[in-house]
Amino acid sequence: MSDAYRYQELESWLERCITELRWREGERLPSIRTLCRERGLSKATVQHALQRLEVRGLVEARPKAGYFVSVRSSDFGQPLSRARIEAPRPVSVSDLLLDIMGRSAAFDLLPELRCGDLPPGIVALNRAIGRALRRPAQGSFQYYDEPAGDQGLRAQLALHLCRRGWRVEPEQLCITSGCQNALFLALMASCKRGDVVAVESPGFYGVMQLIEHLELQVIEVPTGNNNSGMDIDALEEVLKRWKVRACIVSPAFATPGGALMPESAKRRLLGLADQYDLAVIEDDIYADTAFGPVPDPLKALDDEGRVILCSSFSKSLSRDLRLGWISGGRWHERILQLKLVTQLASSRSLQQGVAEFMADGGYATHLRRQRNGLREQRDQLVAMLGRWPGQVRVGVPQGGLAVWAEMPSTVDTLEVYPKALEQGVVITPGPLFSASGQFRNCLRISFAHIWNDARRDALDLLPGLLGLQSGNSR
């Protein structure tokens, strides 16, 4: 048989194996070397067959990892329900969020579960921080760090952001105590009590906490149907009807669904910011979790100083670090003053340890490992959700730590929350991501942790608790 037919034969065989679930969604195919040996084919023939399957969307190639079965489902591409646009309102954060955070359950079904060794990146990070703590301080331990933060860390962050397409100087950055602290400073600098802030819906519940604390009002702007972030047409409608002072967006893999805003939408957003005199607060915390190319920040397109970029290492490195950064544009000097008043200074040794970790290449190496692991965990989660009974719609994000699952309208995730707790499982109900209590039939489900047997068992409990029925199957 000629090579022209042999690659077609291999292509058909691989497709049949995928269809018959020999390899499930997200699972790795045999290596090219293995296929060559077992099927008696040349490397070029095997590569040709795999490339044809990749073009058809059946498999995907991952650098230095091989070929994997693509994650796909007939329902996953359908539009999810959109939020309603309602008048601005004060915010009241529910006790449910305090309960979830009190259980350390923001990104885990089983928060009490502690298992496995530390990732190599975290081991290297801890060593770098340890060296910084042991380094002769020459009296610096008796002095506060400057409000903007350690110069060395800001220089490393500037290099990191330059690689993402934004040429920034260390002087344009200020170190904060995490991204939540950065968002707090951004809102304090750009708004006053009673101002209206536009947010994505569904959106980050931590933002709702800040808006409530600062006695601001919130207006929810729906996200687009194609997982592309805030609907800019809807935002424009809002701006025509109400005076909005600031807009908070997460262009890169926004929680809860991992939406990614296209560049055309980013440019329209900045145009509206100029037209309506908005502060645009960019929550960039998930960008470094990208499974493919890391998107440029919205701030890279900002020529008028209207974007306040906020981020941290919490999602890409360690939630325990509590180190973030902010670049305030036209509000930057005000932000430095507010940091001095509210925090005074950041830990110098911690900053120096992280700066050394970045300079030695530890952060870049950690990100490569983490992205591969997160993508595999996402694929496993989506495959498991694809086997749930009932009509369940799920977005498939290209970064971030979670998926957004929408169940039939008869499901009430708030009612399910205490029932799940009785089984030792903590869910994150949809209404947490809305100031007006929308999305009662939705869940954010995390893939931040390895899917061991205990977490798989916890996930398998949910369809029964949610009342999903096989009779409503797709």
Coordinates of C-alpha atoms in Angstrom, one line a residue:
M1 CA 0.0 0.0 0.0
S2 CA 1.4 3.4 -0.9
D3 CA 2.0 6.1 1.7
A4 CA -0.8 8.1 0.2
Y5 CA -3.3 5.4 1.4
R6 CA -1.4 4.4 4.6
Y7 CA -1.9 7.8 6.3
Q8 CA -5.6 7.7 5.4
E9 CA -5.9 4.2 6.9
L10 CA -4.2 5.4 10.1
E11 CA -6.5 8.5 10.1
S12 CA -9.6 6.4 9.9
W13 CA -8.3 4.0 12.6
L14 CA -7.6 6.8 15.0
E15 CA -10.9 8.4 14.3
R16 CA -12.7 5.1 15.0
C17 CA -10.8 4.6 18.2
I18 CA -11.8 8.1 19.4
T19 CA -15.4 7.5 18.4
E20 CA -15.5 4.2 20.3
L21 CA -13.9 5.9 23.4
R22 CA -10.7 4.0 23.3
W23 CA -9.2 7.4 24.2
R24 CA -11.6 9.8 25.8
E25 CA -11.8 13.6 25.5
G26 CA -8.7 15.2 26.9
E27 CA -6.6 12.0 27.0
R28 CA -3.3 11.7 25.3
L29 CA -2.9 9.6 22.2
P30 CA 0.0 7.2 21.8
S31 CA 3.2 9.0 20.8
I32 CA 4.4 9.3 17.2
R33 CA 7.2 6.9 18.0
T34 CA 4.7 4.3 19.4
L35 CA 2.4 4.6 16.4
C36 CA 5.3 4.2 14.0
R37 CA 6.4 1.0 15.8
E38 CA 3.0 -0.6 16.4
R39 CA 1.5 0.3 13.0
G40 CA 4.7 -0.2 11.0
L41 CA 4.6 3.3 9.5
S42 CA 7.1 6.1 8.8
K43 CA 7.2 9.2 11.0
A44 CA 6.0 11.4 8.1
T45 CA 3.0 9.1 7.5
V46 CA 2.0 9.3 11.2
Q47 CA 2.5 13.0 11.4
H48 CA 0.4 13.5 8.2
A49 CA -2.5 11.5 9.7
L50 CA -2.4 13.4 13.0
Q51 CA -2.2 16.8 11.3
R52 CA -5.3 15.9 9.3
L53 CA -7.2 15.0 12.4
E54 CA -6.0 18.2 14.0
V55 CA -7.4 20.3 11.1
R56 CA -10.7 18.5 11.6
G57 CA -10.7 19.4 15.3
L58 CA -10.6 15.8 16.5
V59 CA -7.2 16.1 18.2
E60 CA -4.9 18.9 19.3
A61 CA -1.2 19.2 19.5
R62 CA 0.5 20.4 22.7
P63 CA 4.1 21.5 22.6
K64 CA 6.5 18.9 24.2
A65 CA 3.5 16.8 25.3
G66 CA 2.1 15.1 22.1
Y67 CA -1.4 14.8 20.7
F68 CA -4.6 14.8 22.7
V69 CA -8.2 14.1 22.0
S70 CA -10.0 17.4 21.6
V71 CA -12.7 18.4 24.1
R72 CA -16.0 18.9 22.3
S73 CA -19.7 18.3 22.9
S74 CA -22.7 19.2 20.9
D75 CA -24.1 21.3 23.8
F76 CA -20.9 23.0 24.9
G77 CA -20.9 25.4 22.0
Q78 CA -24.4 26.7 22.5
P79 CA -25.0 30.2 24.0
L80 CA -25.4 30.3 27.7
S81 CA -28.1 32.4 29.2
R82 CA -27.4 36.2 29.5
A83 CA -27.8 38.5 32.4
R84 CA -30.6 41.1 32.6
I85 CA -29.7 44.8 32.5
E86 CA -31.2 46.5 35.5
A87 CA -30.9 49.9 37.1
P88 CA -27.9 50.6 39.4
R89 CA -28.3 49.3 42.9
P90 CA -26.4 49.1 46.2
V91 CA -24.7 45.8 46.8
S92 CA -25.2 43.3 49.6
V93 CA -22.8 40.4 49.7
S94 CA -24.4 37.3 51.1
D95 CA -23.3 35.2 54.1
L96 CA -22.9 32.3 51.6
L97 CA -19.6 33.9 50.3
L98 CA -18.3 34.2 53.9
D99 CA -19.1 30.6 54.5
I100 CA -17.3 29.4 51.4
M101 CA -14.3 31.5 52.1
G102 CA -14.3 30.4 55.7
R103 CA -14.0 26.8 54.5
S104 CA -11.1 27.8 52.1
A105 CA -13.3 26.4 49.4
A106 CA -13.1 29.1 46.7
F107 CA -11.6 26.7 44.1
D108 CA -12.1 23.2 45.5
L109 CA -15.0 20.8 46.0
L110 CA -13.1 19.2 48.9
P111 CA -11.2 22.0 50.6
E112 CA -10.2 19.8 53.5
L113 CA -8.3 17.5 51.2
R114 CA -4.5 18.0 51.3
C115 CA -2.4 15.5 49.4
G116 CA 0.6 15.3 47.1
D117 CA 4.0 16.9 47.1
L118 CA 4.6 20.5 46.5
P119 CA 5.1 21.4 42.7
P120 CA 8.7 21.9 41.8
G121 CA 8.0 25.6 41.1
I122 CA 6.8 26.2 44.6
V123 CA 9.8 24.4 46.1
A124 CA 12.1 26.7 44.1
L125 CA 10.1 29.7 45.1
N126 CA 10.3 28.8 48.8
R127 CA 14.0 28.4 48.5
A128 CA 14.4 31.8 46.9
I129 CA 12.3 33.5 49.6
G130 CA 14.3 31.6 52.3
R131 CA 17.5 33.0 50.8
A132 CA 16.1 36.5 50.9
L133 CA 15.2 36.1 54.5
R134 CA 18.7 34.9 55.4
R135 CA 20.5 37.5 53.4
P136 CA 22.3 40.1 55.6
A137 CA 19.8 42.9 56.0
Q138 CA 22.4 45.7 56.9
G139 CA 19.8 47.4 59.1
S140 CA 17.0 47.4 56.5
F141 CA 14.8 45.3 58.8
Q142 CA 14.3 48.5 60.9
Y143 CA 12.9 50.4 57.9
Y144 CA 9.8 50.3 55.8
D145 CA 10.0 49.6 52.1
E146 CA 9.0 52.5 49.8
P147 CA 5.3 52.7 49.0
A148 CA 5.7 51.6 45.4
G149 CA 7.4 48.4 46.4
D150 CA 10.7 46.7 45.8
Q151 CA 12.5 48.1 42.7
G152 CA 13.9 44.7 41.8
L153 CA 10.4 43.0 41.8
R154 CA 8.9 45.9 39.8
A155 CA 11.7 45.5 37.3
Q156 CA 11.1 41.8 36.9
L157 CA 7.3 42.4 36.5
A158 CA 8.0 45.1 33.9
L159 CA 10.1 42.6 31.9
H160 CA 7.3 40.0 32.2
L161 CA 4.7 42.4 31.0
C162 CA 6.9 43.6 28.1
R163 CA 6.9 40.0 26.8
R164 CA 3.1 40.2 26.8
G165 CA 3.1 43.2 24.5
W166 CA 3.0 46.1 27.0
R167 CA 6.1 48.2 27.3
V168 CA 6.0 49.4 30.9
E169 CA 8.6 51.0 33.2
P170 CA 9.1 49.9 36.8
E171 CA 8.0 53.4 37.9
Q172 CA 4.6 52.7 36.5
L173 CA 4.0 49.8 38.8
C174 CA 3.1 49.6 42.5
I175 CA 3.3 46.4 44.6
T176 CA 0.1 45.5 46.5
S177 CA -1.1 42.9 48.9
G178 CA -2.8 40.8 46.2
C179 CA -5.2 41.6 43.4
Q180 CA -8.1 42.3 45.7
N181 CA -6.1 45.0 47.3
A182 CA -5.2 46.4 43.9
L183 CA -8.8 46.5 42.9
F184 CA -9.7 48.2 46.2
L185 CA -7.0 50.9 45.6
A186 CA -8.3 51.4 42.0
L187 CA -11.9 51.9 43.1
M188 CA -10.8 54.2 45.9
A189 CA -8.7 56.3 43.6
S190 CA -11.3 56.6 40.7
C191 CA -14.7 56.7 42.5
K192 CA -16.4 58.4 45.4
R193 CA -19.4 57.2 47.5
G194 CA -22.6 56.8 45.5
D195 CA -20.8 56.5 42.1
V196 CA -22.0 53.8 39.7
V197 CA -19.6 51.0 38.6
A198 CA -20.3 48.7 35.7
V199 CA -19.3 45.1 36.1
E200 CA -19.5 41.9 34.0
S201 CA -22.4 39.6 34.7
P202 CA -21.7 36.9 35.7
G203 CA -18.6 38.4 37.3
F204 CA -16.1 38.2 40.2
Y205 CA -17.8 38.2 43.6
G206 CA -14.8 39.8 45.2
V207 CA -15.6 43.0 43.3
M208 CA -19.1 43.0 44.7
Q209 CA -17.5 43.0 48.2
L210 CA -15.4 46.0 47.4
I211 CA -18.3 47.9 45.9
E212 CA -20.4 47.2 49.0
H213 CA -17.6 48.3 51.4
L214 CA -17.0 51.6 49.5
E215 CA -20.8 52.4 49.3
L216 CA -20.8 52.4 45.5
Q217 CA -23.6 51.3 43.3
V218 CA -23.3 48.5 40.7
I219 CA -24.9 47.9 37.3
E220 CA -24.5 44.5 35.7
V221 CA -23.6 44.3 32.0
P222 CA -24.2 40.9 30.3
T223 CA -21.3 38.9 28.9
G224 CA -21.5 37.9 25.3
N225 CA -23.0 34.6 24.1
N226 CA -19.7 33.3 22.6
N227 CA -17.6 33.5 25.8
S228 CA -16.0 36.7 24.7
G229 CA -16.4 38.7 27.8
M230 CA -18.4 41.9 28.5
D231 CA -21.0 42.6 25.7
I232 CA -19.8 46.0 24.5
D233 CA -23.1 46.8 22.8
A234 CA -24.8 46.3 26.2
L235 CA -22.3 48.4 27.9
E236 CA -22.9 51.2 25.4
E237 CA -26.7 51.0 26.1
V238 CA -25.9 51.3 29.8
L239 CA -23.7 54.3 29.3
K240 CA -26.4 56.1 27.3
R241 CA -28.9 55.6 30.2
W242 CA -26.9 56.1 33.3
K243 CA -23.8 58.0 34.5
V244 CA -21.2 55.4 35.1
R245 CA -17.9 56.4 36.8
A246 CA -15.9 53.2 36.3
C247 CA -16.0 49.8 34.5
I248 CA -14.4 46.7 35.9
V249 CA -13.5 44.0 33.3
S250 CA -11.4 40.9 33.1
P251 CA -10.5 40.6 29.4
A252 CA -8.3 37.5 29.9
F253 CA -10.2 34.3 31.1
A254 CA -12.6 36.1 33.4
T255 CA -14.1 34.2 36.3
P256 CA -16.5 32.3 36.4
G257 CA -16.4 31.1 32.8
G258 CA -13.0 31.9 31.4
A259 CA -14.2 34.4 28.8
L260 CA -11.6 36.0 26.5
M261 CA -12.3 39.4 25.1
P262 CA -11.2 39.9 21.4
E263 CA -9.1 42.9 20.5
S264 CA -11.9 44.6 18.6
A265 CA -14.0 44.6 21.7
K266 CA -11.1 46.0 23.7
R267 CA -10.7 48.9 21.3
R268 CA -14.4 49.7 21.4
L269 CA -14.3 49.6 25.2
L270 CA -11.5 52.2 25.3
G271 CA -13.4 54.3 22.8
L272 CA -16.4 54.3 25.0
A273 CA -14.2 55.1 28.0
D274 CA -13.0 58.3 26.3
Q275 CA -16.4 59.2 25.1
Y276 CA -18.1 58.8 28.5
D277 CA -15.1 59.7 30.8
L278 CA -14.7 56.3 32.4
A279 CA -12.0 54.7 34.5
V280 CA -11.5 51.2 33.2
I281 CA -10.2 48.8 35.9
E282 CA -8.6 45.7 34.3
D283 CA -8.5 42.6 36.4
D284 CA -5.7 40.7 34.7
I285 CA -5.1 38.0 37.3
Y286 CA -5.9 35.0 35.1
A287 CA -3.9 36.0 32.0
D288 CA -0.8 33.9 32.9
T289 CA -2.9 30.7 33.0
A290 CA -3.5 30.8 29.2
F291 CA -3.3 27.4 27.5
G292 CA -2.2 29.0 24.3
P293 CA -0.6 32.4 23.5
V294 CA -0.9 34.7 26.5
P295 CA -3.1 37.7 25.4
D296 CA -1.8 41.2 25.6
P297 CA -3.3 43.2 28.4
L298 CA -6.0 45.8 27.7
K299 CA -3.5 48.3 29.2
A300 CA -1.2 47.8 26.2
L301 CA -3.8 49.6 24.0
D302 CA -4.3 52.5 26.5
D303 CA -3.0 55.7 25.1
E304 CA -5.0 58.0 27.4
G305 CA -4.1 56.6 30.9
R306 CA -7.7 55.5 31.4
V307 CA -6.9 51.8 32.3
I308 CA -5.9 50.8 35.8
L309 CA -4.3 47.3 35.5
C310 CA -4.6 45.1 38.6
S311 CA -3.1 41.6 39.0
S312 CA -1.2 39.2 41.3
F313 CA 0.5 35.9 41.6
S314 CA -2.5 34.3 43.4
K315 CA -3.8 32.3 40.5
S316 CA -0.6 31.7 38.6
L317 CA 1.8 30.9 41.4
S318 CA 0.6 30.8 45.0
R319 CA -2.6 32.0 46.8
D320 CA -0.4 32.3 50.0
L321 CA 2.0 34.9 48.6
R322 CA -0.5 37.8 48.8
L323 CA 1.7 39.8 46.4
G324 CA 0.1 41.8 43.6
W325 CA 0.6 44.9 41.5
I326 CA -1.2 47.8 40.0
S327 CA -0.5 50.4 37.3
G328 CA -2.8 53.3 37.8
G329 CA -2.5 55.4 34.6
R330 CA -3.7 59.0 35.4
W331 CA -4.6 57.9 38.9
H332 CA -1.3 56.4 39.8
E333 CA 0.0 59.1 42.1
R334 CA -3.3 58.9 44.0
I335 CA -3.0 55.1 44.3
L336 CA 0.5 55.5 45.8
Q337 CA -0.9 57.8 48.4
L338 CA -3.7 55.5 49.2
K339 CA -1.3 52.5 49.6
L340 CA 0.7 54.5 52.0
V341 CA -2.4 55.3 54.1
T342 CA -4.0 51.8 54.0
Q343 CA -1.0 49.4 53.9
L344 CA 2.1 51.6 54.5
A345 CA 4.5 49.1 52.9
S346 CA 5.0 45.5 51.6
S347 CA 7.3 42.8 52.9
R348 CA 10.8 43.6 51.5
S349 CA 12.2 40.1 51.9
L350 CA 9.1 38.4 50.3
Q351 CA 9.4 40.7 47.3
Q352 CA 13.1 40.1 46.9
G353 CA 12.6 36.4 47.0
V354 CA 10.0 36.5 44.3
A355 CA 12.1 38.8 42.2
E356 CA 15.1 36.4 42.4
F357 CA 12.7 33.5 41.5
M358 CA 11.6 35.4 38.4
A359 CA 15.1 36.5 37.4
D360 CA 16.4 32.9 37.6
G361 CA 13.7 31.7 35.2
G362 CA 11.7 29.9 37.9
Y363 CA 8.4 31.7 37.2
A364 CA 8.5 31.0 33.5
T365 CA 9.3 27.3 34.1
H366 CA 6.5 27.0 36.6
L367 CA 4.0 28.6 34.2
R368 CA 4.9 26.1 31.5
R369 CA 4.3 23.2 33.8
Q370 CA 1.1 24.7 35.3
R371 CA -0.5 25.5 32.0
N372 CA -0.1 21.9 30.8
G373 CA -1.5 20.6 34.0
L374 CA -4.5 23.0 34.1
R375 CA -5.4 22.2 30.5
E376 CA -5.4 18.5 31.2
Q377 CA -7.5 19.0 34.3
R378 CA -9.9 21.2 32.3
D379 CA -10.3 18.5 29.7
Q380 CA -10.9 15.9 32.3
L381 CA -13.6 18.0 34.0
V382 CA -15.4 18.9 30.7
A383 CA -15.4 15.2 29.8
M384 CA -16.9 14.2 33.1
L385 CA -19.5 16.9 32.8
G386 CA -20.3 15.7 29.3
R387 CA -21.5 12.5 30.9
W388 CA -23.9 14.1 33.3
P389 CA -27.6 13.4 32.7
G390 CA -30.0 16.2 31.8
Q391 CA -29.4 19.3 29.7
V392 CA -26.2 20.8 31.0
R393 CA -24.4 23.5 29.1
V394 CA -20.7 24.2 29.7
G395 CA -18.3 26.7 28.3
V396 CA -14.8 25.4 27.5
P397 CA -12.3 28.2 28.5
Q398 CA -8.8 28.6 27.0
G399 CA -7.4 29.7 30.4
G400 CA -8.4 30.3 34.0
L401 CA -9.2 27.9 36.7
A402 CA -12.9 27.1 36.3
V403 CA -15.9 26.3 34.0
W404 CA -19.4 27.8 34.2
A405 CA -22.1 25.2 34.0
E406 CA -25.7 26.0 33.3
M407 CA -28.4 23.5 34.4
P408 CA -32.1 23.5 33.6
S409 CA -34.1 26.4 35.0
T410 CA -35.7 24.0 37.6
V411 CA -32.4 23.6 39.4
D412 CA -31.7 25.9 42.4
T413 CA -28.0 25.7 43.4
L414 CA -28.6 27.8 46.5
E415 CA -31.0 25.1 47.8
V416 CA -28.4 22.5 46.9
Y417 CA -25.6 24.1 48.8
P418 CA -26.5 22.9 52.3
K419 CA -27.4 19.4 50.9
A420 CA -23.9 19.2 49.3
L421 CA -22.3 20.3 52.6
E422 CA -23.9 17.3 54.4
Q423 CA -22.0 15.1 51.9
G424 CA -18.7 17.0 52.6
V425 CA -18.8 18.8 49.2
V426 CA -18.7 22.6 48.8
I427 CA -20.2 24.0 45.6
T428 CA -20.1 27.6 44.3
P429 CA -23.6 28.6 43.3
G430 CA -24.2 31.0 40.4
P431 CA -25.9 33.8 42.4
L432 CA -22.6 34.6 44.0
F433 CA -21.5 36.0 40.6
S434 CA -24.4 38.5 40.4
A435 CA -25.4 41.5 42.5
S436 CA -29.1 40.9 41.7
G437 CA -29.1 37.1 42.5
Q438 CA -29.3 35.9 38.9
F439 CA -27.9 32.5 37.7
R440 CA -29.6 30.3 40.4
N441 CA -29.4 27.4 38.0
C442 CA -25.6 27.8 37.4
L443 CA -22.4 26.6 39.1
R444 CA -18.8 27.5 38.8
I445 CA -16.8 24.3 38.9
S446 CA -13.0 24.5 39.4
F447 CA -10.3 22.4 37.7
A448 CA -7.5 24.0 39.8
H449 CA -6.7 20.7 41.5
I450 CA -5.8 17.3 40.3
W451 CA -8.7 15.0 39.7
N452 CA -7.9 12.2 42.2
D453 CA -10.5 9.6 43.2
A454 CA -11.9 11.7 46.1
R455 CA -12.6 14.8 43.9
R456 CA -14.0 12.6 41.1
D457 CA -16.4 11.0 43.7
A458 CA -17.4 14.4 44.9
L459 CA -18.2 15.6 41.4
D460 CA -20.2 12.4 40.7
L461 CA -22.4 13.2 43.7
L462 CA -23.6 16.5 42.2
P463 CA -26.0 15.3 39.5
G464 CA -28.1 13.5 42.1
L465 CA -28.0 16.5 44.5
L466 CA -29.0 18.8 41.6
G467 CA -31.9 16.6 40.6
L468 CA -30.6 16.1 37.0
Q469 CA -32.7 13.4 35.3
S470 CA -31.7 11.1 32.5
G471 CA -35.1 11.7 30.9
N472 CA -33.9 15.2 30.0
S473 CA -30.8 13.9 28.2
R474 CA -29.5 15.7 25.2

